[in-house]
CHARMM-style PDB file with segment names, atoms N, HN, CA, C and O in Angstrom:
ATOM      1  N   MET     1     122.392  61.937 238.890  1.00  0.00      PROA
ATOM      2  CA  MET     1     123.785  62.301 238.956  1.00  0.00      PROA
ATOM      3  C   MET     1     124.370  62.273 237.538  1.00  0.00      PROA
ATOM      4  O   MET     1     124.249  61.270 236.834  1.00  0.00      PROA
ATOM      5  N   ALA     2     124.988  63.352 237.134  1.00  0.00      PROA
ATOM      6  HN  ALA     2     125.086  64.167 237.706  1.00  0.00      PROA
ATOM      7  CA  ALA     2     125.558  63.456 235.791  1.00  0.00      PROA
ATOM      8  C   ALA     2     126.962  62.860 235.766  1.00  0.00      PROA
ATOM      9  O   ALA     2     127.659  62.797 236.778  1.00  0.00      PROA
ATOM     10  N   TYR     3     127.341  62.430 234.580  1.00  0.00      PROA
ATOM     11  HN  TYR     3     126.774  62.481 233.758  1.00  0.00      PROA
ATOM     12  CA  TYR     3     128.694  61.913 234.412  1.00  0.00      PROA
ATOM     13  C   TYR     3     129.691  63.070 234.462  1.00  0.00      PROA
ATOM     14  O   TYR     3     129.389  64.165 233.989  1.00  0.00      PROA
ATOM     15  N   PRO     4     130.874  62.836 235.030  1.00  0.00      PROA
ATOM     16  CA  PRO     4     131.869  63.914 235.048  1.00  0.00      PROA
ATOM     17  C   PRO     4     132.414  64.176 233.643  1.00  0.00      PROA
ATOM     18  O   PRO     4     132.420  63.287 232.792  1.00  0.00      PROA
ATOM     19  N   LYS     5     132.867  65.395 233.416  1.00  0.00      PROA
ATOM     20  HN  LYS     5     132.863  66.117 234.107  1.00  0.00      PROA
ATOM     21  CA  LYS     5     133.429  65.755 232.116  1.00  0.00      PROA
ATOM     22  C   LYS     5     134.735  64.994 231.912  1.00  0.00      PROA
ATOM     23  O   LYS     5     135.582  64.986 232.805  1.00  0.00      PROA
ATOM     24  N   PRO     6     134.918  64.356 230.760  1.00  0.00      PROA
ATOM     25  CA  PRO     6     136.155  63.590 230.533  1.00  0.00      PROA
ATOM     26  C   PRO     6     137.368  64.507 230.479  1.00  0.00      PROA
ATOM     27  O   PRO     6     137.278  65.636 229.996  1.00  0.00      PROA
ATOM     28  N   LEU     7     138.500  64.023 230.974  1.00  0.00      PROA
ATOM     29  HN  LEU     7     138.574  63.106 231.366  1.00  0.00      PROA
ATOM     30  CA  LEU     7     139.721  64.806 230.958  1.00  0.00      PROA
ATOM     31  C   LEU     7     140.349  64.853 229.572  1.00  0.00      PROA
ATOM     32  O   LEU     7     141.093  65.781 229.254  1.00  0.00      PROA
ATOM     33  N   MET     8     140.052  63.859 228.751  1.00  0.00      PROA
ATOM     34  HN  MET     8     139.448  63.106 229.009  1.00  0.00      PROA
ATOM     35  CA  MET     8     140.607  63.797 227.395  1.00  0.00      PROA
ATOM     36  C   MET     8     139.548  63.229 226.475  1.00  0.00      PROA
ATOM     37  O   MET     8     138.922  62.217 226.790  1.00  0.00      PROA
ATOM     38  N   LYS     9     139.346  63.879 225.335  1.00  0.00      PROA
ATOM     39  HN  LYS     9     139.855  64.701 225.080  1.00  0.00      PROA
ATOM     40  CA  LYS     9     138.360  63.395 224.384  1.00  0.00      PROA
ATOM     41  C   LYS     9     138.911  62.192 223.624  1.00  0.00      PROA
ATOM     42  O   LYS     9     140.124  62.025 223.498  1.00  0.00      PROA
ATOM     43  N   HSD    10     138.011  61.365 223.125  1.00  0.00      PROA
ATOM     44  HN  HSD    10     137.025  61.500 223.227  1.00  0.00      PROA
ATOM     45  CA  HSD    10     138.382  60.171 222.376  1.00  0.00      PROA
ATOM     46  C   HSD    10     139.199  60.547 221.141  1.00  0.00      PROA
ATOM     47  O   HSD    10     140.178  59.875 220.818  1.00  0.00      PROA
ATOM     48  N   SER    11     138.808  61.601 220.461  1.00  0.00      PROA
ATOM     49  HN  SER    11     138.012  62.147 220.724  1.00  0.00      PROA
ATOM     50  CA  SER    11     139.535  62.015 219.251  1.00  0.00      PROA
ATOM     51  C   SER    11     140.963  62.453 219.588  1.00  0.00      PROA
ATOM     52  O   SER    11     141.885  62.206 218.810  1.00  0.00      PROA
ATOM     53  N   ASP    12     141.152  63.101 220.738  1.00  0.00      PROA
ATOM     54  HN  ASP    12     140.403  63.303 221.370  1.00  0.00      PROA
ATOM     55  CA  ASP    12     142.500  63.499 221.153  1.00  0.00      PROA
ATOM     56  C   ASP    12     143.365  62.282 221.470  1.00  0.00      PROA
ATOM     57  O   ASP    12     144.553  62.254 221.145  1.00  0.00      PROA
ATOM     58  N   ALA    13     142.767  61.280 222.103  1.00  0.00      PROA
ATOM     59  HN  ALA    13     141.802  61.302 222.367  1.00  0.00      PROA
ATOM     60  CA  ALA    13     143.509  60.057 222.417  1.00  0.00      PROA
ATOM     61  C   ALA    13     143.914  59.334 221.139  1.00  0.00      PROA
ATOM     62  O   ALA    13     145.034  58.833 221.039  1.00  0.00      PROA
ATOM     63  N   LYS    14     143.009  59.276 220.158  1.00  0.00      PROA
ATOM     64  HN  LYS    14     142.099  59.684 220.240  1.00  0.00      PROA
ATOM     65  CA  LYS    14     143.335  58.642 218.881  1.00  0.00      PROA
ATOM     66  C   LYS    14     144.483  59.363 218.192  1.00  0.00      PROA
ATOM     67  O   LYS    14     145.373  58.724 217.632  1.00  0.00      PROA
ATOM     68  N   ARG    15     144.467  60.696 218.230  1.00  0.00      PROA
ATOM     69  HN  ARG    15     143.744  61.216 218.685  1.00  0.00      PROA
ATOM     70  CA  ARG    15     145.544  61.473 217.616  1.00  0.00      PROA
ATOM     71  C   ARG    15     146.873  61.218 218.311  1.00  0.00      PROA
ATOM     72  O   ARG    15     147.915  61.126 217.663  1.00  0.00      PROA
ATOM     73  N   LEU    16     146.829  61.104 219.626  1.00  0.00      PROA
ATOM     74  HN  LEU    16     145.982  61.178 220.153  1.00  0.00      PROA
ATOM     75  CA  LEU    16     148.051  60.849 220.383  1.00  0.00      PROA
ATOM     76  C   LEU    16     148.612  59.470 220.058  1.00  0.00      PROA
ATOM     77  O   LEU    16     149.817  59.335 219.848  1.00  0.00      PROA
ATOM     78  N   PHE    17     147.770  58.451 220.013  1.00  0.00      PROA
ATOM     79  HN  PHE    17     146.791  58.561 220.184  1.00  0.00      PROA
ATOM     80  CA  PHE    17     148.229  57.099 219.659  1.00  0.00      PROA
ATOM     81  C   PHE    17     148.769  57.063 218.222  1.00  0.00      PROA
ATOM     82  O   PHE    17     149.776  56.407 217.956  1.00  0.00      PROA
ATOM     83  N   ARG    18     148.107  57.761 217.303  1.00  0.00      PROA
ATOM     84  HN  ARG    18     147.289  58.294 217.518  1.00  0.00      PROA
ATOM     85  CA  ARG    18     148.566  57.801 215.921  1.00  0.00      PROA
ATOM     86  C   ARG    18     149.932  58.484 215.820  1.00  0.00      PROA
ATOM     87  O   ARG    18     150.786  58.045 215.049  1.00  0.00      PROA
ATOM     88  N   ALA    19     150.144  59.551 216.589  1.00  0.00      PROA
ATOM     89  HN  ALA    19     149.450  59.908 217.215  1.00  0.00      PROA
ATOM     90  CA  ALA    19     151.426  60.246 216.582  1.00  0.00      PROA
ATOM     91  C   ALA    19     152.537  59.350 217.114  1.00  0.00      PROA
ATOM     92  O   ALA    19     153.651  59.362 216.590  1.00  0.00      PROA
ATOM     93  N   VAL    20     152.238  58.572 218.154  1.00  0.00      PROA
ATOM     94  HN  VAL    20     151.333  58.562 218.579  1.00  0.00      PROA
ATOM     95  CA  VAL    20     153.235  57.649 218.709  1.00  0.00      PROA
ATOM     96  C   VAL    20     153.571  56.571 217.677  1.00  0.00      PROA
ATOM     97  O   VAL    20     154.740  56.229 217.498  1.00  0.00      PROA
ATOM     98  N   ARG    21     152.572  56.045 217.010  1.00  0.00      PROA
ATOM     99  HN  ARG    21     151.623  56.324 217.155  1.00  0.00      PROA
ATOM    100  CA  ARG    21     152.804  55.019 215.982  1.00  0.00      PROA
ATOM    101  C   ARG    21     153.609  55.586 214.818  1.00  0.00      PROA
ATOM    102  O   ARG    21     154.532  54.934 214.331  1.00  0.00      PROA
ATOM    103  N   ASP    22     153.268  56.797 214.364  1.00  0.00      PROA
ATOM    104  HN  ASP    22     152.518  57.326 214.760  1.00  0.00      PROA
ATOM    105  CA  ASP    22     153.979  57.426 213.256  1.00  0.00      PROA
ATOM    106  C   ASP    22     155.423  57.767 213.621  1.00  0.00      PROA
ATOM    107  O   ASP    22     156.272  57.885 212.738  1.00  0.00      PROA
ATOM    108  N   ALA    23     155.705  57.925 214.905  1.00  0.00      PROA
ATOM    109  HN  ALA    23     155.016  57.829 215.622  1.00  0.00      PROA
ATOM    110  CA  ALA    23     157.070  58.205 215.354  1.00  0.00      PROA
ATOM    111  C   ALA    23     157.930  56.940 215.367  1.00  0.00      PROA
ATOM    112  O   ALA    23     159.136  57.017 215.601  1.00  0.00      PROA
ATOM    113  N   GLY    24     157.321  55.776 215.117  1.00  0.00      PROA
ATOM    114  HN  GLY    24     156.341  55.714 214.926  1.00  0.00      PROA
ATOM    115  CA  GLY    24     158.077  54.537 215.015  1.00  0.00      PROA
ATOM    116  C   GLY    24     157.982  53.629 216.223  1.00  0.00      PROA
ATOM    117  O   GLY    24     158.647  52.593 216.258  1.00  0.00      PROA
ATOM    118  N   PHE    25     157.185  53.977 217.206  1.00  0.00      PROA
ATOM    119  HN  PHE    25     156.645  54.818 217.178  1.00  0.00      PROA
ATOM    120  CA  PHE    25     157.014  53.129 218.376  1.00  0.00      PROA
ATOM    121  C   PHE    25     155.975  52.053 218.081  1.00  0.00      PROA
ATOM    122  O   PHE    25     155.017  52.293 217.347  1.00  0.00      PROA
ATOM    123  N   SER    26     156.170  50.855 218.660  1.00  0.00      PROA
ATOM    124  HN  SER    26     156.949  50.660 219.256  1.00  0.00      PROA
ATOM    125  CA  SER    26     155.232  49.769 218.400  1.00  0.00      PROA
ATOM    126  C   SER    26     154.107  49.705 219.429  1.00  0.00      PROA
ATOM    127  O   SER    26     153.050  49.137 219.152  1.00  0.00      PROA
ATOM    128  N   GLU    27     154.316  50.269 220.593  1.00  0.00      PROA
ATOM    129  HN  GLU    27     155.174  50.731 220.818  1.00  0.00      PROA
ATOM    130  CA  GLU    27     153.292  50.258 221.645  1.00  0.00      PROA
ATOM    131  C   GLU    27     153.226  51.630 222.294  1.00  0.00      PROA
ATOM    132  O   GLU    27     154.222  52.352 222.334  1.00  0.00      PROA
ATOM    133  N   ALA    28     152.054  51.991 222.801  1.00  0.00      PROA
ATOM    134  HN  ALA    28     151.244  51.405 222.768  1.00  0.00      PROA
ATOM    135  CA  ALA    28     151.877  53.271 223.473  1.00  0.00      PROA
ATOM    136  C   ALA    28     150.980  53.087 224.685  1.00  0.00      PROA
ATOM    137  O   ALA    28     150.137  52.191 224.733  1.00  0.00      PROA
ATOM    138  N   LYS    29     151.187  53.966 225.665  1.00  0.00      PROA
ATOM    139  HN  LYS    29     151.871  54.694 225.625  1.00  0.00      PROA
ATOM    140  CA  LYS    29     150.351  53.932 226.866  1.00  0.00      PROA
ATOM    141  C   LYS    29     150.040  55.374 227.259  1.00  0.00      PROA
ATOM    142  O   LYS    29     150.931  56.224 227.273  1.00  0.00      PROA
ATOM    143  N   ILE    30     148.782  55.646 227.575  1.00  0.00      PROA
ATOM    144  HN  ILE    30     148.058  54.956 227.563  1.00  0.00      PROA
ATOM    145  CA  ILE    30     148.365  56.958 228.055  1.00  0.00      PROA
ATOM    146  C   ILE    30     147.865  56.795 229.474  1.00  0.00      PROA
ATOM    147  O   ILE    30     147.032  55.932 229.752  1.00  0.00      PROA
ATOM    148  N   ILE    31     148.378  57.632 230.383  1.00  0.00      PROA
ATOM    149  HN  ILE    31     149.054  58.333 230.157  1.00  0.00      PROA
ATOM    150  CA  ILE    31     147.922  57.635 231.774  1.00  0.00      PROA
ATOM    151  C   ILE    31     147.390  59.028 232.066  1.00  0.00      PROA
ATOM    152  O   ILE    31     148.095  60.022 231.889  1.00  0.00      PROA
ATOM    153  N   ILE    32     146.144  59.095 232.515  1.00  0.00      PROA
ATOM    154  HN  ILE    32     145.571  58.288 232.659  1.00  0.00      PROA
ATOM    155  CA  ILE    32     145.546  60.368 232.904  1.00  0.00      PROA
ATOM    156  C   ILE    32     145.460  60.372 234.425  1.00  0.00      PROA
ATOM    157  O   ILE    32     144.718  59.590 235.019  1.00  0.00      PROA
ATOM    158  N   HSD    33     146.227  61.259 235.044  1.00  0.00      PROA
ATOM    159  HN  HSD    33     146.831  61.894 234.562  1.00  0.00      PROA
ATOM    160  CA  HSD    33     146.293  61.341 236.505  1.00  0.00      PROA
ATOM    161  C   HSD    33     145.112  62.160 237.044  1.00  0.00      PROA
ATOM    162  O   HSD    33     144.569  63.005 236.332  1.00  0.00      PROA
ATOM    163  N   PRO    34     144.717  61.913 238.294  1.00  0.00      PROA
ATOM    164  CA  PRO    34     143.584  62.637 238.882  1.00  0.00      PROA
ATOM    165  C   PRO    34     143.781  64.158 238.934  1.00  0.00      PROA
ATOM    166  O   PRO    34     142.806  64.909 238.936  1.00  0.00      PROA
ATOM    167  N   ASP    35     145.040  64.611 238.977  1.00  0.00      PROA
ATOM    168  HN  ASP    35     145.833  64.001 238.975  1.00  0.00      PROA
ATOM    169  CA  ASP    35     145.278  66.056 239.043  1.00  0.00      PROA
ATOM    170  C   ASP    35     145.269  66.712 237.660  1.00  0.00      PROA
ATOM    171  O   ASP    35     145.513  67.913 237.546  1.00  0.00      PROA
ATOM    172  N   GLY    36     144.984  65.920 236.591  1.00  0.00      PROA
ATOM    173  HN  GLY    36     144.785  64.945 236.684  1.00  0.00      PROA
ATOM    174  CA  GLY    36     144.849  66.474 235.256  1.00  0.00      PROA
ATOM    175  C   GLY    36     146.055  66.274 234.356  1.00  0.00      PROA
ATOM    176  O   GLY    36     145.984  66.551 233.159  1.00  0.00      PROA
ATOM    177  N   ARG    37     147.160  65.797 234.911  1.00  0.00      PROA
ATOM    178  HN  ARG    37     147.217  65.572 235.884  1.00  0.00      PROA
ATOM    179  CA  ARG    37     148.339  65.546 234.080  1.00  0.00      PROA
ATOM    180  C   ARG    37     148.068  64.377 233.149  1.00  0.00      PROA
ATOM    181  O   ARG    37     147.424  63.401 233.534  1.00  0.00      PROA
ATOM    182  N   ILE    38     148.565  64.480 231.918  1.00  0.00      PROA
ATOM    183  HN  ILE    38     149.088  65.273 231.606  1.00  0.00      PROA
ATOM    184  CA  ILE    38     148.446  63.401 230.946  1.00  0.00      PROA
ATOM    185  C   ILE    38     149.847  62.932 230.625  1.00  0.00      PROA
ATOM    186  O   ILE    38     150.692  63.714 230.190  1.00  0.00      PROA
ATOM    187  N   GLU    39     150.092  61.647 230.843  1.00  0.00      PROA
ATOM    188  HN  GLU    39     149.406  61.011 231.196  1.00  0.00      PROA
ATOM    189  CA  GLU    39     151.407  61.059 230.621  1.00  0.00      PROA
ATOM    190  C   GLU    39     151.288  60.054 229.478  1.00  0.00      PROA
ATOM    191  O   GLU    39     150.465  59.140 229.517  1.00  0.00      PROA
ATOM    192  N   ALA    40     152.124  60.243 228.465  1.00  0.00      PROA
ATOM    193  HN  ALA    40     152.793  60.985 228.433  1.00  0.00      PROA
ATOM    194  CA  ALA    40     152.130  59.328 227.325  1.00  0.00      PROA
ATOM    195  C   ALA    40     153.522  58.740 227.189  1.00  0.00      PROA
ATOM    196  O   ALA    40     154.515  59.455 227.321  1.00  0.00      PROA
ATOM    197  N   SER    41     153.601  57.442 226.925  1.00  0.00      PROA
ATOM    198  HN  SER    41     152.794  56.861 226.818  1.00  0.00      PROA
ATOM    199  CA  SER    41     154.897  56.798 226.734  1.00  0.00      PROA
ATOM    200  C   SER    41     154.790  55.789 225.602  1.00  0.00      PROA
ATOM    201  O   SER    41     153.738  55.196 225.366  1.00  0.00      PROA
ATOM    202  N   GLY    42     155.908  55.610 224.908  1.00  0.00      PROA
ATOM    203  HN  GLY    42     156.764  56.092 225.099  1.00  0.00      PROA
ATOM    204  CA  GLY    42     155.961  54.661 223.818  1.00  0.00      PROA
ATOM    205  C   GLY    42     157.010  53.614 224.089  1.00  0.00      PROA
ATOM    206  O   GLY    42     157.921  53.833 224.887  1.00  0.00      PROA
ATOM    207  N   SER    43     156.889  52.475 223.431  1.00  0.00      PROA
ATOM    208  HN  SER    43     156.149  52.297 222.783  1.00  0.00      PROA
ATOM    209  CA  SER    43     157.820  51.372 223.630  1.00  0.00      PROA
ATOM    210  C   SER    43     158.268  50.854 222.272  1.00  0.00      PROA
ATOM    211  O   SER    43     157.477  50.762 221.333  1.00  0.00      PROA
ATOM    212  N   LEU    44     159.549  50.519 222.183  1.00  0.00      PROA
ATOM    213  HN  LEU    44     160.192  50.595 222.945  1.00  0.00      PROA
ATOM    214  CA  LEU    44     160.083  49.976 220.945  1.00  0.00      PROA
ATOM    215  C   LEU    44     160.057  48.457 220.922  1.00  0.00      PROA
ATOM    216  O   LEU    44     160.510  47.849 219.952  1.00  0.00      PROA
ATOM    217  N   SER    45     159.531  47.829 221.980  1.00  0.00      PROA
ATOM    218  HN  SER    45     159.163  48.323 222.768  1.00  0.00      PROA
ATOM    219  CA  SER    45     159.482  46.372 222.024  1.00  0.00      PROA
ATOM    220  C   SER    45     158.502  45.855 220.989  1.00  0.00      PROA
ATOM    221  O   SER    45     157.581  46.559 220.576  1.00  0.00      PROA
ATOM    222  N   GLU    46     158.715  44.612 220.578  1.00  0.00      PROA
ATOM    223  HN  GLU    46     159.463  44.040 220.914  1.00  0.00      PROA
ATOM    224  CA  GLU    46     157.824  44.027 219.588  1.00  0.00      PROA
ATOM    225  C   GLU    46     156.478  43.724 220.227  1.00  0.00      PROA
ATOM    226  O   GLU    46     156.425  43.291 221.379  1.00  0.00      PROA
ATOM    227  N   PRO    47     155.389  43.945 219.498  1.00  0.00      PROA
ATOM    228  CA  PRO    47     154.066  43.661 220.061  1.00  0.00      PROA
ATOM    229  C   PRO    47     153.875  42.165 220.287  1.00  0.00      PROA
ATOM    230  O   PRO    47     154.529  41.336 219.654  1.00  0.00      PROA
ATOM    231  N   VAL    48     152.980  41.846 221.187  1.00  0.00      PROA
ATOM    232  HN  VAL    48     152.449  42.519 221.700  1.00  0.00      PROA
ATOM    233  CA  VAL    48     152.687  40.451 221.498  1.00  0.00      PROA
ATOM    234  C   VAL    48     151.991  39.819 220.307  1.00  0.00      PROA
ATOM    235  O   VAL    48     151.038  40.376 219.761  1.00  0.00      PROA
ATOM    236  N   ARG    49     152.476  38.652 219.909  1.00  0.00      PROA
ATOM    237  HN  ARG    49     153.250  38.199 220.352  1.00  0.00      PROA
ATOM    238  CA  ARG    49     151.904  37.953 218.768  1.00  0.00      PROA
ATOM    239  C   ARG    49     150.552  37.360 219.147  1.00  0.00      PROA
ATOM    240  O   ARG    49     150.383  36.816 220.238  1.00  0.00      PROA
ATOM    241  N   ALA    50     149.610  37.469 218.247  1.00  0.00      PROA
ATOM    242  HN  ALA    50     149.748  37.910 217.360  1.00  0.00      PROA
ATOM    243  CA  ALA    50     148.279  36.911 218.491  1.00  0.00      PROA
ATOM    244  C   ALA    50     148.369  35.391 218.564  1.00  0.00      PROA
ATOM    245  O   ALA    50     149.107  34.762 217.806  1.00  0.00      PROA
ATOM    246  N   SER    51     147.618  34.823 219.475  1.00  0.00      PROA
ATOM    247  HN  SER    51     147.019  35.334 220.091  1.00  0.00      PROA
ATOM    248  CA  SER    51     147.624  33.380 219.653  1.00  0.00      PROA
ATOM    249  C   SER    51     146.827  32.713 218.533  1.00  0.00      PROA
ATOM    250  O   SER    51     145.716  33.134 218.210  1.00  0.00      PROA
ATOM    251  N   ASP    52     147.410  31.669 217.947  1.00  0.00      PROA
ATOM    252  HN  ASP    52     148.313  31.327 218.209  1.00  0.00      PROA
ATOM    253  CA  ASP    52     146.711  30.933 216.899  1.00  0.00      PROA
ATOM    254  C   ASP    52     146.109  29.644 217.447  1.00  0.00      PROA
ATOM    255  O   ASP    52     145.718  28.760 216.685  1.00  0.00      PROA
ATOM    256  N   GLY    53     146.037  29.546 218.755  1.00  0.00      PROA
ATOM    257  HN  GLY    53     146.354  30.264 219.374  1.00  0.00      PROA
ATOM    258  CA  GLY    53     145.433  28.376 219.370  1.00  0.00      PROA
ATOM    259  C   GLY    53     146.448  27.298 219.718  1.00  0.00      PROA
ATOM    260  O   GLY    53     146.108  26.321 220.384  1.00  0.00      PROA
ATOM    261  N   GLY    54     147.694  27.465 219.275  1.00  0.00      PROA
ATOM    262  HN  GLY    54     147.971  28.259 218.735  1.00  0.00      PROA
ATOM    263  CA  GLY    54     148.730  26.472 219.580  1.00  0.00      PROA
ATOM    264  C   GLY    54     149.341  26.708 220.947  1.00  0.00      PROA
ATOM    265  O   GLY    54     149.051  27.704 221.610  1.00  0.00      PROA
ATOM    266  N   ASN    55     150.170  25.804 221.349  1.00  0.00      PROA
ATOM    267  HN  ASN    55     150.406  24.995 220.811  1.00  0.00      PROA
ATOM    268  CA  ASN    55     150.851  25.909 222.619  1.00  0.00      PROA
ATOM    269  C   ASN    55     152.072  26.807 222.455  1.00  0.00      PROA
ATOM    270  O   ASN    55     152.868  26.602 221.538  1.00  0.00      PROA
ATOM    271  N   THR    56     152.232  27.805 223.333  1.00  0.00      PROA
ATOM    272  HN  THR    56     151.585  27.972 224.077  1.00  0.00      PROA
ATOM    273  CA  THR    56     153.360  28.718 223.216  1.00  0.00      PROA
ATOM    274  C   THR    56     154.694  28.036 223.460  1.00  0.00      PROA
ATOM    275  O   THR    56     155.731  28.544 223.034  1.00  0.00      PROA
ATOM    276  N   TRP    57     154.688  26.906 224.131  1.00  0.00      PROA
ATOM    277  HN  TRP    57     153.845  26.494 224.477  1.00  0.00      PROA
ATOM    278  CA  TRP    57     155.930  26.187 224.380  1.00  0.00      PROA
ATOM    279  C   TRP    57     156.414  25.463 223.128  1.00  0.00      PROA
ATOM    280  O   TRP    57     157.568  25.038 223.077  1.00  0.00      PROA
ATOM    281  N   ASP    58     155.564  25.312 222.123  1.00  0.00      PROA
ATOM    282  HN  ASP    58     154.626  25.657 222.164  1.00  0.00      PROA
ATOM    283  CA  ASP    58     155.959  24.655 220.883  1.00  0.00      PROA
ATOM    284  C   ASP    58     157.030  25.439 220.125  1.00  0.00      PROA
ATOM    285  O   ASP    58     157.795  24.862 219.353  1.00  0.00      PROA
ATOM    286  N   ASP    59     157.084  26.760 220.347  1.00  0.00      PROA
ATOM    287  HN  ASP    59     156.463  27.229 220.975  1.00  0.00      PROA
ATOM    288  CA  ASP    59     158.036  27.617 219.626  1.00  0.00      PROA
ATOM    289  C   ASP    59     159.450  27.511 220.185  1.00  0.00      PROA
ATOM    290  O   ASP    59     160.403  27.911 219.516  1.00  0.00      PROA
ATOM    291  N   LEU    60     159.605  26.983 221.390  1.00  0.00      PROA
ATOM    292  HN  LEU    60     158.831  26.658 221.933  1.00  0.00      PROA
ATOM    293  CA  LEU    60     160.925  26.908 222.020  1.00  0.00      PROA
ATOM    294  C   LEU    60     161.734  25.768 221.442  1.00  0.00      PROA
ATOM    295  O   LEU    60     161.219  24.676 221.204  1.00  0.00      PROA
ATOM    296  N   LYS    61     163.006  26.037 221.221  1.00  0.00      PROA
ATOM    297  HN  LYS    61     163.424  26.924 221.414  1.00  0.00      PROA
ATOM    298  CA  LYS    61     163.912  24.986 220.734  1.00  0.00      PROA
ATOM    299  C   LYS    61     164.973  24.734 221.795  1.00  0.00      PROA
ATOM    300  O   LYS    61     165.433  25.655 222.470  1.00  0.00      PROA
ATOM    301  N   GLN    62     165.343  23.501 221.924  1.00  0.00      PROA
ATOM    302  HN  GLN    62     164.970  22.752 221.376  1.00  0.00      PROA
ATOM    303  CA  GLN    62     166.332  23.151 222.950  1.00  0.00      PROA
ATOM    304  C   GLN    62     167.704  23.075 222.362  1.00  0.00      PROA
ATOM    305  OT1 GLN    62     168.667  22.792 223.076  1.00  0.00      PROA
TER     306      GLN     62
END
């Protein structure tokens, strides 16, 4: 059984993510629907900070 043909090439996805980043968005999401539609969305929210091994509750101030 052969693999199905991909709906979007890897290079096209990279170009789409790069375009979203260059437009000033901090996050992007690509959804490829079974009927062939490609939905791309960007978010202006700040990206999640990488964990440095500390407790996330340490950052909270009362």
